[in-house]
XYZ file of C-alpha atoms in Angstrom:
553
model
C 20.351 -14.946 8.483
C 17.857 -16.988 6.484
C 15.243 -15.306 4.336
C 12.490 -16.859 6.440
C 13.891 -15.335 9.598
C 14.384 -11.924 7.899
C 10.756 -12.000 6.867
C 9.571 -12.853 10.456
C 11.697 -9.903 11.843
C 10.361 -7.579 9.131
C 6.734 -8.381 10.028
C 7.323 -8.554 13.763
C 9.027 -5.113 13.797
C 6.141 -3.717 11.785
C 3.599 -5.035 14.195
C 5.620 -3.684 17.170
C 5.849 -0.182 15.619
C 2.061 -0.022 14.994
C 1.430 -1.172 18.508
C 3.666 1.510 19.861
C 1.885 4.178 17.770
C -1.606 2.964 18.733
C -2.073 5.013 21.816
C -0.205 8.274 21.152
C -1.471 8.744 17.623
C -4.943 7.644 18.443
C -5.123 10.134 21.318
C -3.662 12.847 19.165
C -6.363 12.278 16.549
C -8.950 12.325 19.310
C -7.763 15.717 20.329
C -7.784 16.972 16.704
C -11.429 16.059 16.168
C -12.775 17.099 19.542
C -10.759 20.232 20.409
C -12.786 23.351 20.467
C -10.096 25.789 19.085
C -9.126 26.473 15.458
C -5.540 27.484 14.602
C -4.719 30.492 12.427
C -4.293 28.528 9.196
C -7.651 26.772 9.662
C -9.340 30.111 10.414
C -8.001 31.603 7.222
C -9.147 28.492 5.234
C -12.691 28.698 6.676
C -12.775 32.299 5.761
C -11.786 31.622 2.237
C -14.375 28.821 1.978
C -17.070 30.953 3.513
C -17.618 28.320 6.284
C -18.903 29.025 9.779
C -16.664 26.674 11.599
C -18.615 26.787 14.791
C -21.818 25.625 13.355
C -22.968 21.970 13.454
C -24.517 20.000 10.563
C -27.260 17.347 10.454
C -26.430 14.177 8.551
C -28.046 15.277 5.360
C -26.158 18.546 5.287
C -22.928 16.733 6.182
C -23.540 14.298 3.341
C -24.235 17.181 0.880
C -20.951 18.762 1.864
C -19.041 15.476 1.157
C -20.773 15.065 -2.199
C -20.439 18.655 -3.283
C -16.746 18.846 -2.404
C -16.124 15.478 -4.231
C -18.117 16.499 -7.443
C -16.162 19.794 -7.729
C -12.971 17.974 -7.123
C -13.815 15.515 -9.970
C -14.658 18.363 -12.362
C -11.494 20.291 -11.458
C -9.201 17.253 -11.845
C -10.917 16.275 -15.115
C -10.433 19.795 -16.517
C -6.859 19.863 -15.406
C -6.070 16.680 -17.373
C -8.040 17.848 -20.488
C -6.148 21.118 -20.493
C -2.769 19.699 -19.630
C -1.091 20.545 -22.924
C -1.887 24.334 -22.342
C -0.349 24.272 -18.804
C 3.149 25.293 -17.800
C 5.441 22.317 -16.679
C 3.435 19.986 -18.759
C 6.717 18.443 -20.019
C 5.261 18.373 -23.544
C 2.472 15.897 -22.436
C -0.655 15.873 -24.496
C -4.108 16.317 -23.101
C -5.492 13.243 -21.483
C -8.171 11.606 -23.614
C -11.765 11.877 -22.162
C -12.419 8.367 -20.845
C -9.022 8.083 -19.130
C -9.488 11.701 -17.690
C -12.818 10.669 -16.210
C -11.414 7.348 -14.829
C -8.414 9.148 -13.235
C -10.430 12.050 -11.848
C -12.974 9.696 -10.198
C -10.157 7.450 -9.132
C -8.259 9.961 -7.137
C -11.217 11.747 -5.703
C -12.596 8.487 -4.326
C -9.306 7.582 -2.654
C -8.996 4.659 -5.152
C -6.068 5.888 -7.206
C -6.401 3.207 -9.771
C -3.991 4.016 -12.639
C -4.805 2.829 -16.128
C -1.904 4.760 -17.510
C 1.877 5.138 -17.188
C 2.423 8.093 -14.775
C 5.698 9.299 -16.009
C 4.596 9.231 -19.615
C 1.131 10.695 -19.214
C 1.038 13.414 -16.586
C 3.019 16.655 -16.286
C 4.099 18.246 -13.106
C 1.050 20.459 -12.581
C -1.409 17.560 -12.951
C 0.686 15.319 -10.711
C 1.105 17.837 -7.974
C -1.823 20.340 -8.054
C -4.200 17.620 -9.040
C -3.328 14.198 -7.997
C -1.124 14.826 -4.974
C -3.778 17.179 -3.562
C -6.427 14.545 -3.815
C -4.103 12.126 -2.003
C -4.562 14.338 0.984
C -8.082 15.505 0.800
C -9.755 12.226 -0.398
C -8.138 10.527 2.666
C -9.264 13.364 4.929
C -12.870 12.813 3.588
C -12.781 9.294 4.673
C -11.532 10.133 8.091
C -14.275 12.771 8.446
C -17.009 10.298 7.644
C -15.543 7.865 10.182
C -15.469 10.519 12.858
C -19.172 11.503 12.009
C -20.232 7.856 12.557
C -18.400 7.656 15.810
C -20.142 10.908 16.919
C -23.417 9.112 16.084
C -22.612 6.508 18.688
C -21.197 8.856 21.203
C -24.024 11.574 21.231
C -27.422 11.374 22.757
C -30.545 13.043 21.545
C -28.507 15.128 19.066
C -29.527 16.162 15.602
C -26.024 16.998 14.455
C -22.738 15.224 13.617
C -20.230 18.021 13.581
C -19.057 20.078 10.676
C -17.701 18.419 7.543
C -15.560 21.278 6.511
C -13.930 21.472 9.927
C -13.253 17.752 9.914
C -11.840 17.913 6.456
C -9.502 20.820 7.132
C -8.259 19.497 10.495
C -7.658 16.110 9.158
C -5.544 17.475 6.356
C -3.660 20.175 8.210
C -3.171 18.503 11.600
C -2.790 14.795 10.776
C -1.901 14.141 7.149
C 0.454 17.057 6.323
C 2.764 16.819 9.355
C 3.255 13.047 9.049
C 3.783 13.206 5.346
C 6.352 15.935 5.676
C 8.401 13.813 8.115
C 7.933 10.699 5.963
C 9.114 12.524 2.969
C 12.340 13.564 4.590
C 12.884 9.985 5.636
C 12.289 8.719 2.133
C 14.742 11.304 0.704
C 17.332 10.180 3.243
C 16.691 6.562 2.130
C 17.351 7.522 -1.625
C 13.993 8.466 -3.040
C 14.287 11.124 -5.806
C 13.083 14.577 -4.914
C 13.230 16.887 -7.889
C 11.150 18.844 -10.412
C 13.619 17.922 -13.157
C 12.411 18.100 -16.776
C 12.608 14.982 -18.890
C 16.055 13.699 -18.250
C 18.241 11.019 -19.742
C 19.666 8.668 -17.103
C 22.269 6.050 -17.883
C 21.497 2.611 -16.650
C 23.975 0.150 -15.236
C 23.930 -1.760 -18.519
C 25.036 1.417 -20.376
C 21.641 1.987 -22.019
C 19.495 4.977 -21.680
C 15.971 5.617 -20.416
C 13.797 8.600 -20.276
C 11.440 9.437 -17.341
C 10.230 12.143 -15.224
C 11.212 12.037 -11.548
C 8.744 14.668 -10.418
C 8.959 15.136 -6.558
C 8.875 11.371 -6.104
C 9.746 11.332 -2.376
C 7.064 13.881 -1.482
C 4.307 12.095 -3.596
C 5.455 8.617 -2.295
C 4.912 9.920 1.349
C 1.636 11.482 0.439
C 0.146 8.443 -1.430
C 1.327 5.968 1.281
C 0.017 8.012 4.253
C -3.334 8.554 2.441
C -3.319 4.761 1.673
C -3.291 5.632 -2.067
C -1.746 3.736 -4.855
C -1.197 6.461 -7.425
C 2.440 6.948 -8.072
C 4.640 8.873 -10.466
C 6.143 5.816 -11.916
C 4.301 3.128 -13.820
C 5.747 0.356 -11.646
C 4.917 2.214 -8.515
C 6.722 1.104 -5.302
C 8.798 -1.417 -7.270
C 10.763 1.504 -8.843
C 14.200 2.110 -7.105
C 13.692 5.826 -7.281
C 10.462 5.603 -5.371
C 11.175 2.713 -2.948
C 14.934 2.409 -2.911
C 15.791 -0.029 -0.061
C 14.424 -2.543 2.202
C 13.934 -0.031 5.086
C 12.036 2.389 2.804
C 9.896 -0.662 1.924
C 9.212 -1.147 5.588
C 8.420 2.488 5.995
C 6.048 2.462 3.129
C 4.084 -0.503 4.649
C 4.081 1.419 7.983
C 2.627 4.467 6.410
C -0.049 2.400 4.639
C -1.346 1.177 7.856
C -0.573 3.408 10.788
C -3.457 5.916 10.720
C -6.122 3.241 10.019
C -4.653 0.937 12.846
C -4.771 3.908 15.304
C -8.226 5.212 14.501
C -9.860 2.540 16.772
C -8.119 4.186 19.787
C -9.764 7.526 18.593
C -13.055 5.728 18.484
C -12.628 4.277 22.014
C -11.798 7.704 23.410
C -14.787 9.411 21.667
C -17.359 6.806 22.934
C -15.807 6.957 26.385
C -14.706 3.316 26.580
C -11.108 2.343 25.409
C -12.040 -1.292 25.582
C -14.368 -0.863 22.540
C -11.382 0.445 20.628
C -9.169 -2.489 21.654
C -11.995 -4.864 20.552
C -12.143 -3.269 16.985
C -8.378 -3.200 16.606
C -8.193 -6.826 17.726
C -10.604 -7.890 14.987
C -8.548 -6.061 12.421
C -5.309 -7.612 13.748
C -6.757 -11.181 13.667
C -7.878 -10.860 10.039
C -4.659 -9.198 8.995
C -2.385 -11.919 10.612
C -4.381 -14.725 9.069
C -4.216 -13.033 5.704
C -0.500 -12.510 6.055
C 0.013 -16.113 7.043
C -1.938 -17.529 4.125
C -0.220 -15.297 1.537
C 3.216 -16.055 2.836
C 2.532 -19.769 2.963
C 1.178 -19.756 -0.650
C 4.163 -17.772 -1.993
C 6.872 -19.565 -0.025
C 5.643 -23.095 -0.767
C 4.236 -22.648 -4.216
C 3.095 -25.597 -6.381
C 5.008 -26.282 -9.517
C 8.414 -27.997 -10.341
C 10.508 -24.814 -10.333
C 9.037 -22.995 -7.295
C 9.169 -26.299 -5.177
C 12.786 -26.782 -6.214
C 13.833 -23.376 -4.932
C 11.234 -23.107 -2.104
C 9.368 -20.049 -3.302
C 7.778 -18.394 -6.334
C 10.140 -15.735 -7.530
C 8.632 -14.565 -10.832
C 7.224 -11.101 -10.686
C 8.532 -10.506 -7.161
C 10.831 -7.495 -6.266
C 14.152 -9.213 -6.038
C 15.614 -6.344 -3.821
C 13.035 -7.172 -1.125
C 12.519 -10.904 -1.641
C 9.376 -13.056 -1.846
C 8.403 -12.623 1.900
C 8.583 -8.824 1.887
C 6.946 -8.576 -1.378
C 4.123 -10.749 -0.158
C 3.852 -8.564 3.048
C 3.487 -5.445 0.844
C 0.841 -7.103 -1.267
C -1.154 -8.152 1.764
C -0.938 -4.651 3.345
C -1.870 -2.928 0.148
C -5.044 -5.117 -0.365
C -6.069 -4.986 3.273
C -6.080 -1.185 3.037
C -7.558 1.127 0.470
C -4.062 1.608 -0.935
C -3.360 0.174 -4.394
C 0.367 0.747 -4.089
C 2.221 -2.245 -5.310
C 5.958 -3.413 -5.160
C 5.518 -6.710 -7.062
C 3.446 -8.107 -9.938
C 0.273 -9.433 -8.358
C -0.648 -11.272 -11.682
C 2.348 -13.473 -11.047
C 1.338 -14.619 -7.611
C 0.272 -18.178 -7.166
C -3.379 -19.056 -7.468
C -3.967 -19.215 -3.752
C -1.710 -16.163 -3.051
C -3.606 -14.124 -5.643
C -6.867 -15.373 -4.518
C -6.028 -14.260 -1.004
C -5.306 -10.770 -2.253
C -8.689 -10.647 -3.903
C -10.351 -11.918 -0.757
C -8.646 -9.121 1.313
C -10.346 -6.570 -0.836
C -13.754 -8.461 -0.770
C -13.673 -8.352 2.964
C -14.314 -4.560 2.472
C -10.760 -3.599 3.334
C -11.375 -3.408 7.153
C -8.126 -4.824 8.545
C -7.194 -2.052 9.044
C -8.625 -0.768 5.847
C -8.509 2.680 4.230
C -8.022 5.851 6.213
C -11.399 6.223 7.890
C -13.124 3.872 5.517
C -11.621 0.897 7.435
C -13.053 2.201 10.692
C -16.501 2.857 9.436
C -16.578 -0.359 7.565
C -15.600 -2.349 10.658
C -18.287 -0.521 12.803
C -20.862 -1.409 10.229
C -19.920 -5.094 10.590
C -20.006 -4.765 14.392
C -23.651 -3.465 14.004
C -24.534 -6.502 11.844
C -22.904 -8.777 14.368
C -24.901 -7.495 17.386
C -28.012 -7.795 15.258
C -27.367 -11.374 14.548
C -26.518 -11.962 18.202
C -29.797 -10.299 19.155
C -31.699 -12.626 16.832
C -30.084 -15.806 18.586
C -31.321 -14.728 22.019
C -34.558 -13.062 21.020
C -33.616 -9.627 22.190
C -33.510 -6.162 20.560
C -29.807 -5.726 19.682
C -27.817 -2.824 21.153
C -24.333 -1.454 20.399
C -22.703 1.118 22.636
C -25.975 1.862 24.237
C -27.852 2.392 20.971
C -30.706 0.187 19.783
C -30.182 -1.433 16.422
C -33.693 -1.265 15.047
C -35.218 -1.778 11.651
C -33.898 1.524 10.232
C -30.323 0.943 11.508
C -30.125 -2.631 10.264
C -31.525 -1.651 6.893
C -28.904 1.012 6.417
C -26.139 -1.335 7.577
C -27.402 -4.098 5.192
C -27.568 -1.804 2.202
C -24.066 -0.679 3.023
C -22.821 -4.229 2.914
C -24.683 -5.013 -0.270
C -23.311 -2.105 -2.395
C -19.867 -3.309 -3.170
C -20.768 -6.995 -3.876
C -23.438 -5.759 -6.309
C -20.827 -3.543 -8.127
C -18.140 -6.141 -8.089
C -20.288 -9.046 -9.412
C -22.313 -6.903 -11.801
C -19.147 -5.261 -13.283
C -17.301 -8.570 -13.602
C -20.359 -10.111 -15.284
C -20.763 -7.318 -17.784
C -17.070 -7.396 -18.624
C -17.050 -11.137 -19.131
C -20.321 -11.169 -21.024
C -19.208 -8.528 -23.689
C -16.591 -8.982 -26.390
C -15.253 -5.595 -25.565
C -14.735 -6.507 -21.916
C -13.178 -9.823 -22.712
C -10.779 -8.234 -25.257
C -8.782 -6.755 -22.325
C -7.848 -10.205 -20.863
C -4.344 -11.355 -21.691
C -4.715 -14.821 -20.135
C -7.124 -17.619 -20.871
C -9.099 -19.872 -18.444
C -9.574 -19.227 -14.682
C -6.614 -16.800 -14.425
C -8.269 -14.482 -17.072
C -11.484 -14.394 -14.914
C -9.254 -13.677 -11.876
C -7.815 -10.653 -13.697
C -11.215 -9.075 -14.341
C -12.580 -10.035 -10.962
C -9.532 -8.368 -9.355
C -9.966 -5.194 -11.369
C -13.690 -4.707 -10.514
C -13.061 -5.736 -6.934
C -10.275 -3.151 -6.662
C -12.393 -0.456 -8.265
C -15.579 -1.105 -6.244
C -13.751 -1.249 -2.939
C -11.798 1.778 -3.780
C -8.432 -0.052 -3.527
C -6.580 0.859 -6.679
C -4.159 -1.957 -6.978
C -4.188 -4.101 -10.225
C -3.670 -7.736 -10.983
C -2.143 -6.377 -14.195
C -2.058 -8.795 -17.170
C -5.289 -7.045 -18.320
C -5.456 -4.029 -20.610
C -7.967 -1.750 -18.926
C -6.996 1.568 -20.617
C -9.998 1.362 -23.019
C -13.180 3.410 -23.243
C -15.255 0.478 -21.905
C -13.124 -0.308 -18.840
C -12.268 3.321 -18.096
C -16.003 4.104 -17.973
C -17.311 1.072 -16.103
C -14.444 1.023 -13.667
C -14.996 4.747 -13.077
C -18.675 4.151 -12.347
C -17.754 1.356 -9.895
C -15.335 3.585 -8.105
C -17.841 6.442 -7.775
C -20.686 4.343 -6.688
C -18.546 2.139 -4.412
C -17.285 5.353 -2.592
C -20.284 7.588 -2.272
C -23.219 5.314 -1.864
C -21.622 3.675 1.318
C -20.719 7.127 2.682
C -24.364 8.352 2.344
C -25.547 5.212 4.134
C -23.016 5.580 6.929
C -23.856 9.162 7.574
C -27.608 8.278 7.543
C -26.985 5.704 10.106
C -24.880 8.075 12.105
C -27.724 10.581 12.157
C -30.208 7.882 13.314
C -27.927 6.788 16.150
C -27.203 10.299 17.301
C -30.966 11.060 17.714
C -31.365 8.103 20.044
C -31.251 8.265 23.915
C -28.820 5.797 25.394
C -30.133 2.457 26.543
C -28.861 1.416 30.098
C -26.985 -1.882 29.932
C -28.607 -4.853 31.532
C -27.940 -8.502 32.283
C -28.957 -9.319 28.717
C -26.622 -6.830 27.000
C -23.996 -8.300 24.868
C -20.608 -7.128 26.098
C -18.851 -5.757 22.984
C -15.463 -5.575 24.360
C -14.801 -9.213 25.286
C -13.039 -11.749 23.180
C -16.380 -13.511 22.502
C -17.531 -10.470 20.578
C -14.246 -10.089 18.798
C -14.602 -13.671 17.567
C -18.052 -13.106 16.506
C -17.198 -10.087 14.356
C -14.323 -11.984 12.732
C -16.714 -14.926 12.022
C -19.537 -12.782 10.601
C -17.057 -10.777 8.376
C -15.555 -13.924 6.829
C -18.876 -15.825 6.472
C -20.726 -12.955 4.839
C -17.952 -12.508 2.369
C -17.525 -16.228 1.675
C -21.252 -16.779 1.118
C -21.450 -13.722 -1.253
C -18.374 -14.379 -3.338
C -17.576 -18.155 -3.163
C -19.013 -18.836 -6.730
C -16.871 -16.202 -8.321
C -13.728 -17.263 -6.381
C -14.457 -20.868 -7.204
C -14.433 -20.103 -10.951
C -11.337 -17.971 -10.598
C -8.430 -18.442 -8.240
C -9.740 -21.556 -6.639
C -10.293 -23.376 -9.943
C -6.748 -22.253 -11.087
C -5.263 -23.657 -7.845
C -6.755 -27.073 -8.432
C -5.419 -27.317 -11.978
């Protein structure tokens, strides 16, 4: 079988598996978030937290719950790293220095999981498991909770509340993330992923040399980080490490885990608003963007410019040779279309167009299918902007799912869209304008700009992957990237919840002849167009100076 055909079968089987999961998993999540009963473990958790699980919260209270939980999580994780040398199972690791501890704490709490350090050489077992792995779960559950709150805003009428954050957080963790991660961990162990709490061990390589590393429960954390669409791994090379991602089918499973929950949440959205066609429309937008992205990246990597790549028909440098160029490219596309950050190849080695496409995936807002929860609420914001644009074209007050999109709603949606471009462009500009920021760049010319642009795009969009080729473990970059991660996560969440509260208070508007049907192919095409045009207009100058300029050299 040719490598091209193998790549087609790999991608096709992945799409088929996601399609088969769409209805059952989406329906299950619908039952999780709308069911009236709490199980015994949940009741115990609410009692320990001092939470009245049967009370409902207004959007402001819901937002304060999200922020309070996140701030306490950052402080706890920061303290855990700073005290690491005093903890048991620290494996002799020193305390993490302040700027890196700040960066890592913010990174994992914001579901970014950007790593400016070598995992196996910096973090002991307690920090890896009690700190980072826990945040892999709960930070993803926070994103899901916010998405569900926004959906309730569309679904409810004349209501002042959006549900209970603590109930949504606990249910998402216990009923969705934990069970799937448990099964996925068993599959990864069966595939050869290391599962042990071994101390520093000496392993003999095939060449007869020796290397020291810490295989701390790799299979469990791999399942956790992938399911939560997180990139933080135990090993520095992440999913390119044979102990973390041993075979082609574990590579397939990893990509599946990165995308499955975010791909099925539109079904949950359709069920909650009482119209499954709306869910199909949203997932169709996600699928179109994803398929186009996969196609462009595969084309760029398999027909690269340059004498050597053209001679062999593909660009091999920096790719995972166990998986090949096509499957490495598929992984890279999946990880940048979701809030993942996990990598199995060296993105800095991608062709100019291929690397540019990975940056563009993140600049889209990671909505195809996006992060767990974040992808859905990001796509719904784009749908709101689309119906507003459509309303302007016909001179009619825009409506979406029976709710009017007035001045307040469109201001909140617009501010949401403007947050990450501001952070990306401002962060990149500051880094390029200062000697300290430029000192991290390892390549000159447009490629060096691409490295910095990628870093601040990844941080501001809470992705977590890196172009590499840039030394970001400095006080300057740890601080600025940490700020981008925090603002890029929490400002949009507050705006989403404010929009949800505004929508929930409205009475539904009956559909009329002039109402735009938001479940037809016409609307799907409009959302795709608005998404791409908005990003292109915002970031074209930066992309033109980076990957596009490099591609023309």
